[in-house]
mmCIF file of C-alpha atoms and ligand atoms in Angstrom:
data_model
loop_
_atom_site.group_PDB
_atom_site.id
_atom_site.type_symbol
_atom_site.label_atom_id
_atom_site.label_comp_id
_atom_site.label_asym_id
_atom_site.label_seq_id
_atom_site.Cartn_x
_atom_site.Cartn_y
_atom_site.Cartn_z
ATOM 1 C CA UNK L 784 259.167 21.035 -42.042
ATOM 2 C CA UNK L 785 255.956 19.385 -41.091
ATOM 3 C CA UNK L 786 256.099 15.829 -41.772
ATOM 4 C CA UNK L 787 259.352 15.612 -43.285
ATOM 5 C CA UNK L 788 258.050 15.592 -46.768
ATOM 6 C CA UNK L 789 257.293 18.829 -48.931
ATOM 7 C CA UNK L 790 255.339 18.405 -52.026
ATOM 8 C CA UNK L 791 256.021 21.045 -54.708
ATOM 9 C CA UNK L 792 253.906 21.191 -57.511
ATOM 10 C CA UNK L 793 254.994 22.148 -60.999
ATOM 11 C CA UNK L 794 252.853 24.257 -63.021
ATOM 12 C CA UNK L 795 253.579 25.298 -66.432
ATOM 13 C CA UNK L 796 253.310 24.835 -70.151
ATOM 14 C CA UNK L 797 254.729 22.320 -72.075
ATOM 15 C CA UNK L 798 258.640 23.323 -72.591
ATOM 16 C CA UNK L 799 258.943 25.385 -69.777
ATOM 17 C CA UNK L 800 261.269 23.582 -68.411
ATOM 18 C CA UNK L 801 259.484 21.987 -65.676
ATOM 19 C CA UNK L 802 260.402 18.213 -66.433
ATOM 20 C CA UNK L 803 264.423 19.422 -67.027
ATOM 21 C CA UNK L 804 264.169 20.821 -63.282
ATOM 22 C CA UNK L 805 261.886 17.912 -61.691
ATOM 23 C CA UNK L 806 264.626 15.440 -63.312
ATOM 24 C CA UNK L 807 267.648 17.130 -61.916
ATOM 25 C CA UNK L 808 266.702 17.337 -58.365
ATOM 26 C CA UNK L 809 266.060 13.928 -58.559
ATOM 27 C CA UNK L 810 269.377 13.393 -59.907
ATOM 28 C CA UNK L 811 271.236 15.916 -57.471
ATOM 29 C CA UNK L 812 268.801 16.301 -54.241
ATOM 30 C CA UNK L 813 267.366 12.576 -53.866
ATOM 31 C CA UNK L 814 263.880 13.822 -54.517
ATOM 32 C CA UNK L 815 261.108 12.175 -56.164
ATOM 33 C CA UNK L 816 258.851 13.280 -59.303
ATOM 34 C CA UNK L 817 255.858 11.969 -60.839
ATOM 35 C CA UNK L 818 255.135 13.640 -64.050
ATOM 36 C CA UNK L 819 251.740 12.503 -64.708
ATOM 37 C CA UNK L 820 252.759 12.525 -68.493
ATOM 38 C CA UNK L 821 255.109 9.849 -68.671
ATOM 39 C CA UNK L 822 253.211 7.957 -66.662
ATOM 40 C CA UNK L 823 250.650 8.461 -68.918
ATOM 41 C CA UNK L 824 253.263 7.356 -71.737
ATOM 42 C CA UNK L 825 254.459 4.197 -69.871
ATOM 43 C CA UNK L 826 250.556 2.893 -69.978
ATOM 44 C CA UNK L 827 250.239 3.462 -73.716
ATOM 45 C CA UNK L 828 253.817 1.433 -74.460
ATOM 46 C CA UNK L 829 252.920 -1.102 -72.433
ATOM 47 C CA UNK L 830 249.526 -1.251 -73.503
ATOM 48 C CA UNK L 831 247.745 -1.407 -70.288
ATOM 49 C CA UNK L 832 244.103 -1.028 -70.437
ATOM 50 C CA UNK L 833 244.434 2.336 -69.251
ATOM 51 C CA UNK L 834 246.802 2.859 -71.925
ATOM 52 C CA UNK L 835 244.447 1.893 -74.537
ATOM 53 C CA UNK L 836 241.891 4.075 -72.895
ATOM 54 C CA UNK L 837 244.016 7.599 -73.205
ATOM 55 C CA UNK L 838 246.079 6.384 -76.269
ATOM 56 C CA UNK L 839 244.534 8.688 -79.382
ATOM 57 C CA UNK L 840 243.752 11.445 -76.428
ATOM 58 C CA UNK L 841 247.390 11.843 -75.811
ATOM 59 C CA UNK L 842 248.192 12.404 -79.341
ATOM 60 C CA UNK L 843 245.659 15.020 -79.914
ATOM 61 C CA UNK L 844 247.100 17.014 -76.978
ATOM 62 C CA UNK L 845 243.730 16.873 -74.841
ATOM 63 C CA UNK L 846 243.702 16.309 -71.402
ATOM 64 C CA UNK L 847 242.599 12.875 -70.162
ATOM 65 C CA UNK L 848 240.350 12.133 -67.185
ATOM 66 C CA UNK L 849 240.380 14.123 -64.434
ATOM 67 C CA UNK L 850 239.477 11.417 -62.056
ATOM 68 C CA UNK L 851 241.916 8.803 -63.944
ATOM 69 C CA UNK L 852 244.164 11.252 -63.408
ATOM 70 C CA UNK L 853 243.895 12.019 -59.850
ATOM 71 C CA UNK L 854 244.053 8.548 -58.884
ATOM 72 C CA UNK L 855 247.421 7.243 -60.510
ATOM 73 C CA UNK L 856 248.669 10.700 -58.560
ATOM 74 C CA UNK L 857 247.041 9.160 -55.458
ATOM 75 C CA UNK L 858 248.453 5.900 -56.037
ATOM 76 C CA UNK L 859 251.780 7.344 -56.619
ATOM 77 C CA UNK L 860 251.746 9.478 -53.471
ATOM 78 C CA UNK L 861 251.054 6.728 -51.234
ATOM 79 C CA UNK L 862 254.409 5.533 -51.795
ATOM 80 C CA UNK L 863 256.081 9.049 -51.327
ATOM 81 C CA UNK L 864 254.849 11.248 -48.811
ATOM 82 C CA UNK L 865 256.900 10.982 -45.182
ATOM 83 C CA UNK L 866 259.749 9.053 -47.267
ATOM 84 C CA UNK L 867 261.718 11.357 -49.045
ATOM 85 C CA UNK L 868 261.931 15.068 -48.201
ATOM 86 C CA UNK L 869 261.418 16.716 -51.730
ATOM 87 C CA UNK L 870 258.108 15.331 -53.870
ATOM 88 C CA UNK L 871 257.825 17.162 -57.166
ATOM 89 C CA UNK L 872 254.692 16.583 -59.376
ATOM 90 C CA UNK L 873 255.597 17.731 -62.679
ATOM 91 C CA UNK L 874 251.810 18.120 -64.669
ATOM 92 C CA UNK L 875 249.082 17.814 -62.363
ATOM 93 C CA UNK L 876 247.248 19.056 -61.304
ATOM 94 C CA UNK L 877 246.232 20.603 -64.449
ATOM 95 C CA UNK L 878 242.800 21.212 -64.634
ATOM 96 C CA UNK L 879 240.696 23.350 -61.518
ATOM 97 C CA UNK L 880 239.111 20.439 -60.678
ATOM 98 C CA UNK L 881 242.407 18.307 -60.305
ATOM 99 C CA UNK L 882 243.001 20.846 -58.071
ATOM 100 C CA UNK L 883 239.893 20.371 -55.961
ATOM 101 C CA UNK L 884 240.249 16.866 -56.103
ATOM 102 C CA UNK L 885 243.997 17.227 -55.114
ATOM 103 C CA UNK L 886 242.700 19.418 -52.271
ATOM 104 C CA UNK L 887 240.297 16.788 -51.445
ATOM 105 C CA UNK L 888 242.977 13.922 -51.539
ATOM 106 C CA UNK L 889 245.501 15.891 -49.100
ATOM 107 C CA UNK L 890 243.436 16.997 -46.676
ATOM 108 C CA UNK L 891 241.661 13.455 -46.379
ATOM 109 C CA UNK L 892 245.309 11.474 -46.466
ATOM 110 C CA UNK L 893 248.331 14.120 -45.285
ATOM 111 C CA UNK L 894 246.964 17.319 -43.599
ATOM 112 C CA UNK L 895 250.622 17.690 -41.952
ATOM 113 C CA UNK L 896 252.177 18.160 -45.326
ATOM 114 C CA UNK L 897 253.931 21.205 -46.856
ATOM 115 C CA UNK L 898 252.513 22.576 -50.100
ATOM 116 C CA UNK L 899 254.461 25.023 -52.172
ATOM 117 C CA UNK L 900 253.012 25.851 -55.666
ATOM 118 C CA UNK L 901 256.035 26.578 -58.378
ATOM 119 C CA UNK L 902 255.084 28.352 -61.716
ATOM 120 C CA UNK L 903 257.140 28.529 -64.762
ATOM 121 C CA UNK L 904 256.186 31.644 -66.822
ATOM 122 C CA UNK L 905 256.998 31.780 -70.332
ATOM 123 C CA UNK L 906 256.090 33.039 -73.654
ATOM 124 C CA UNK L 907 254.378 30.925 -76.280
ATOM 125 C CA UNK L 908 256.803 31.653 -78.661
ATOM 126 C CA UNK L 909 259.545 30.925 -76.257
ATOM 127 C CA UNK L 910 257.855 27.357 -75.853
ATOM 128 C CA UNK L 911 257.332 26.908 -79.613
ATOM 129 C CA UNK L 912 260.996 27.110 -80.487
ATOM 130 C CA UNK L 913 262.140 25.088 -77.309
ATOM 131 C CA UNK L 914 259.484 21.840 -77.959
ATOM 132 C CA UNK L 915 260.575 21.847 -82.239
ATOM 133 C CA UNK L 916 264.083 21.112 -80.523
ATOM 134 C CA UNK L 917 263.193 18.902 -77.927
ATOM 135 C CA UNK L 918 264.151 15.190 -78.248
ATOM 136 C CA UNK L 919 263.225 12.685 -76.009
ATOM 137 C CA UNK L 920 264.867 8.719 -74.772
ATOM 138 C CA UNK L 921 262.754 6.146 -76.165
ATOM 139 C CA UNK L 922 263.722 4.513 -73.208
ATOM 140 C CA UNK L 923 259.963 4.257 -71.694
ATOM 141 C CA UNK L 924 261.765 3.595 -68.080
ATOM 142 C CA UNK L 925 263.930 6.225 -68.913
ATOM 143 C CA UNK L 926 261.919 9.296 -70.904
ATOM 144 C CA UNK L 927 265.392 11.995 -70.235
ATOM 145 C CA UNK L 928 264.651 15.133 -72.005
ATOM 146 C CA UNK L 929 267.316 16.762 -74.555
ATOM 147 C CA UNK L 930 267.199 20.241 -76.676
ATOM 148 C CA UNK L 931 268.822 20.591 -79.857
ATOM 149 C CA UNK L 932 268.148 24.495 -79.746
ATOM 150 C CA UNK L 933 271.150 26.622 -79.451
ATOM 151 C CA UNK L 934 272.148 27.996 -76.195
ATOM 152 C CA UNK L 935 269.808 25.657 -74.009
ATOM 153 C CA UNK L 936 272.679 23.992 -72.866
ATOM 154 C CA UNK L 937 270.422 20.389 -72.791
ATOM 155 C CA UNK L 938 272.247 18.750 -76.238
ATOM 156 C CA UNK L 939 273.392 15.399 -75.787
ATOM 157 C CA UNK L 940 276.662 13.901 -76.218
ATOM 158 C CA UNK L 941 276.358 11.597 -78.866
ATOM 159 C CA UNK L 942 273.655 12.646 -81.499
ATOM 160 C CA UNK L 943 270.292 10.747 -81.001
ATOM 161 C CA UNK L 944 271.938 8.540 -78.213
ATOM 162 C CA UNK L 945 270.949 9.034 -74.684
ATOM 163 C CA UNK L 946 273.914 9.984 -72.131
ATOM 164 C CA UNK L 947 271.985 8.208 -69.183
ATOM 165 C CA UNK L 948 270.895 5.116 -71.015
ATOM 166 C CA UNK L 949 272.077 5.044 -74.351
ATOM 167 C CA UNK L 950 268.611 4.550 -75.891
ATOM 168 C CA UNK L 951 267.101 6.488 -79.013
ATOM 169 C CA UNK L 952 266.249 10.211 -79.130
ATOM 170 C CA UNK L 953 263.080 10.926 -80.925
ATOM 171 C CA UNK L 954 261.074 13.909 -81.119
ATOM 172 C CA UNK L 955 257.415 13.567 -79.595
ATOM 173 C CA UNK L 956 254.546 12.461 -81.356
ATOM 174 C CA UNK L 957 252.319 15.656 -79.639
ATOM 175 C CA UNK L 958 255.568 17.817 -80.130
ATOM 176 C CA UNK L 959 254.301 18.410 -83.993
ATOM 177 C CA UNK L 960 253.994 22.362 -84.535
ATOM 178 C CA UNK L 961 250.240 22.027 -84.677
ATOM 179 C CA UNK L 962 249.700 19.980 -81.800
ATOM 180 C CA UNK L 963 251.782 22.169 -79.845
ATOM 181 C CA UNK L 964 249.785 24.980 -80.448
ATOM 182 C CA UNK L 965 246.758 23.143 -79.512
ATOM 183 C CA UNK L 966 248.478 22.076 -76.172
ATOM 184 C CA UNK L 967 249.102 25.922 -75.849
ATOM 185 C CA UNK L 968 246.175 26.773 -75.482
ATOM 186 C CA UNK L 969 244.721 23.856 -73.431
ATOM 187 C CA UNK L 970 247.068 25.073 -70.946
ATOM 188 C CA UNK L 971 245.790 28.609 -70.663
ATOM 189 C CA UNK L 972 242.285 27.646 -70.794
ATOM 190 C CA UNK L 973 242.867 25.501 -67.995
ATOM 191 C CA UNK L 974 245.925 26.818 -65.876
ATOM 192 C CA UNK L 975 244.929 26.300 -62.064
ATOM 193 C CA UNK L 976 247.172 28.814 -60.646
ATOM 194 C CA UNK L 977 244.802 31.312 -59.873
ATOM 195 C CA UNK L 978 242.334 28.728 -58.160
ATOM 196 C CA UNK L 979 245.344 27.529 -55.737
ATOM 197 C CA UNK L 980 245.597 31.325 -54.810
ATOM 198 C CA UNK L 981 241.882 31.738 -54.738
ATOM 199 C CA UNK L 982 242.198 28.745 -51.887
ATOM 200 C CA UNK L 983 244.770 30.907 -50.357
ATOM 201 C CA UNK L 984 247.481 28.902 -51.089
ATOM 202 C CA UNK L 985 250.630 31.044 -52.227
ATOM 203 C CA UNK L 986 251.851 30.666 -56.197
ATOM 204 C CA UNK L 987 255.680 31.209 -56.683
ATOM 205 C CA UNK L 988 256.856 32.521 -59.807
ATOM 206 C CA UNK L 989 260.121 31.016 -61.667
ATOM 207 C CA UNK L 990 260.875 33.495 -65.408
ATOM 208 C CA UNK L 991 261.128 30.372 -67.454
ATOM 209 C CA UNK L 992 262.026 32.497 -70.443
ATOM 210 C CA UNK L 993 265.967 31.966 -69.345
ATOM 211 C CA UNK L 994 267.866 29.438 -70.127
ATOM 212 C CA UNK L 995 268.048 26.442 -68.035
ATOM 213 C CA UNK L 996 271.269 26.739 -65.544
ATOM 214 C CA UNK L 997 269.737 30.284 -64.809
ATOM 215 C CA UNK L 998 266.253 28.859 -64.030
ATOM 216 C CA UNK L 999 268.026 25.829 -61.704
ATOM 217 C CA UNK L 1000 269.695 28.336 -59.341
ATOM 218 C CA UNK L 1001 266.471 30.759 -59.187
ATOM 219 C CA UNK L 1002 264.683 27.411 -58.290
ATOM 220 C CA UNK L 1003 267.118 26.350 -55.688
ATOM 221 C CA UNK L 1004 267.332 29.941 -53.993
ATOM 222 C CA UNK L 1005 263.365 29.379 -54.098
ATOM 223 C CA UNK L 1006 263.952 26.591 -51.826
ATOM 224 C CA UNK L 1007 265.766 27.606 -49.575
ATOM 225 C CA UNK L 1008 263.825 30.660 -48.753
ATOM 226 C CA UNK L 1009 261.025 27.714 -47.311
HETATM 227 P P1 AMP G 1310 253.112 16.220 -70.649
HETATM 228 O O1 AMP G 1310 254.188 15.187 -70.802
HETATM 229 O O2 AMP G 1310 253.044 16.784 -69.262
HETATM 230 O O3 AMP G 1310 253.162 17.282 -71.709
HETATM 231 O O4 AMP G 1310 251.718 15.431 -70.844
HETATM 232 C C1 AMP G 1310 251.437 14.751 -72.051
HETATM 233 C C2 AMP G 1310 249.951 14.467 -72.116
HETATM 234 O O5 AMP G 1310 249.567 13.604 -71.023
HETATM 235 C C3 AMP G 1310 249.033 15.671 -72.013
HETATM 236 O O6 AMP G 1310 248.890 16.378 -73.236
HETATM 237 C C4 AMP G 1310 247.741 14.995 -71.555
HETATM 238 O O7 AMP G 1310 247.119 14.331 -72.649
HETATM 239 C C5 AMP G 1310 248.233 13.916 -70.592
HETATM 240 N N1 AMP G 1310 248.293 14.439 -69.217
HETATM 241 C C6 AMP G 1310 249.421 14.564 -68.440
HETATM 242 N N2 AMP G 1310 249.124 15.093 -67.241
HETATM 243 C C7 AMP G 1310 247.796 15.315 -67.240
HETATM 244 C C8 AMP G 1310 246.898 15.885 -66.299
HETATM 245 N N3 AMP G 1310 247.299 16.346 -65.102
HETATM 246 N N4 AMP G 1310 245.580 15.958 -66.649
HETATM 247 C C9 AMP G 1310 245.138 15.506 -67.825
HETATM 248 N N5 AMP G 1310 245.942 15.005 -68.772
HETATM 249 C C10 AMP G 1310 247.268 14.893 -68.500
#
């Protein structure tokens, strides 16, 4: 491992799962994840100026800046890379020109570091019925994920109370059935995958359609294969 650090990047819709898996292996493996969406979530409750910039975005279930973007991911990464060995970003990039730019910002700032690309396939109507069951802490520090569906194996212990925390469980405000769809299908219009492999860098595929445990254990046979 070049570098000691290995950045994987998370690709996938909304519900696939990716968060879940990001959080756990920084629970169980000591890695580190940025998802660029609770970051995102963080400025709006604290009512940065950035936050006030991407507020009413966020709720329509568009995609903010791709240079704003970009360079909270830089900022982040600065504190990451050559520290810890696992760096998951969980969201971005998102677009094909946060890819470029991401492209741009690795070769300029960590040309020794391992890439590996991660996507989580899944149906729409898969991710439908997961998000209409997916509960969130309040916590803005905090932001664990839950699922009240059946079989996902993600309820928590107390109803509406956070196991980690103990703050509130709400459902998201851009989790509503129609902003959902609309999320949907920003994704597809804008899913970078086949750009990475277009840039011959390889795309891993994870079946997100199973349930979570299942998708954990294809994900950590995925990394030891490195
Ligand atoms: P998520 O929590 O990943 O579903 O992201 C929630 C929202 O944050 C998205 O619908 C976008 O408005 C914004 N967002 C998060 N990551 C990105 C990104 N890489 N590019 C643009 N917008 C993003």
């Amino acid at each position: 491992m070049k570098n000691g650090s290995t950045i994987y990047i998370f690709i996938g819709p909304p519900g696939s799962g990716k968060g879940t898996l990001a959080q756990e292996c920084v629970r169980e493996l000591d890695w580190v994840a940025l998802s660029t969406g609770a970051l995102c979530r963080q400025h709006i409750s604290q009512q940065t100026e950035i936050g006030k910039q991407i507020d009413l975005i966020i709720k329509s279930g568009k995609l903010i800046s791709d240079v704003l973007v970009t360079s909270m991911v830089d900022e982040w990464l600065s504190k990451q890379v050559g520290k810890v060995r696992g760096i998951i970003l969980d969201g971005y990039p998102r677009t094909e020109q946060q890819v470029m730019l991401l492209f741009d910002l690795l070769h300029t700032k960590y040309p020794d570091v391992h890439l590996r690309v991660v996507k989580f396939d899944i149906s729409d109507d898969i991710v439908v019925n997961r998000l209409s069951g997916r509960l969130m802490c309040q916590n803005k520090e905090c932001q664990a994920v839950y699922s009240t569906v059946p079989g996902a194996g993600l309820a928590p212990k107390k109803v509406n109370v956070c196991d980690r925390c103990s703050g509130t469980l709400m459902s998201r405000v851009d989790d509503k059935p129609e902003v959902i769809r609309d999320r949907l299908i920003v994704y597809h219009q804008h899913d970078p995958s086949r750009l990475f492999e277009q840039m011959g860098q390889s795309v891993e595929i994870i079946d997100a359609n199973k349930p979570f445990n299942e998708i954990l254990s294809d994900f950590i046979q995925l990394i030891e294969r490195a």
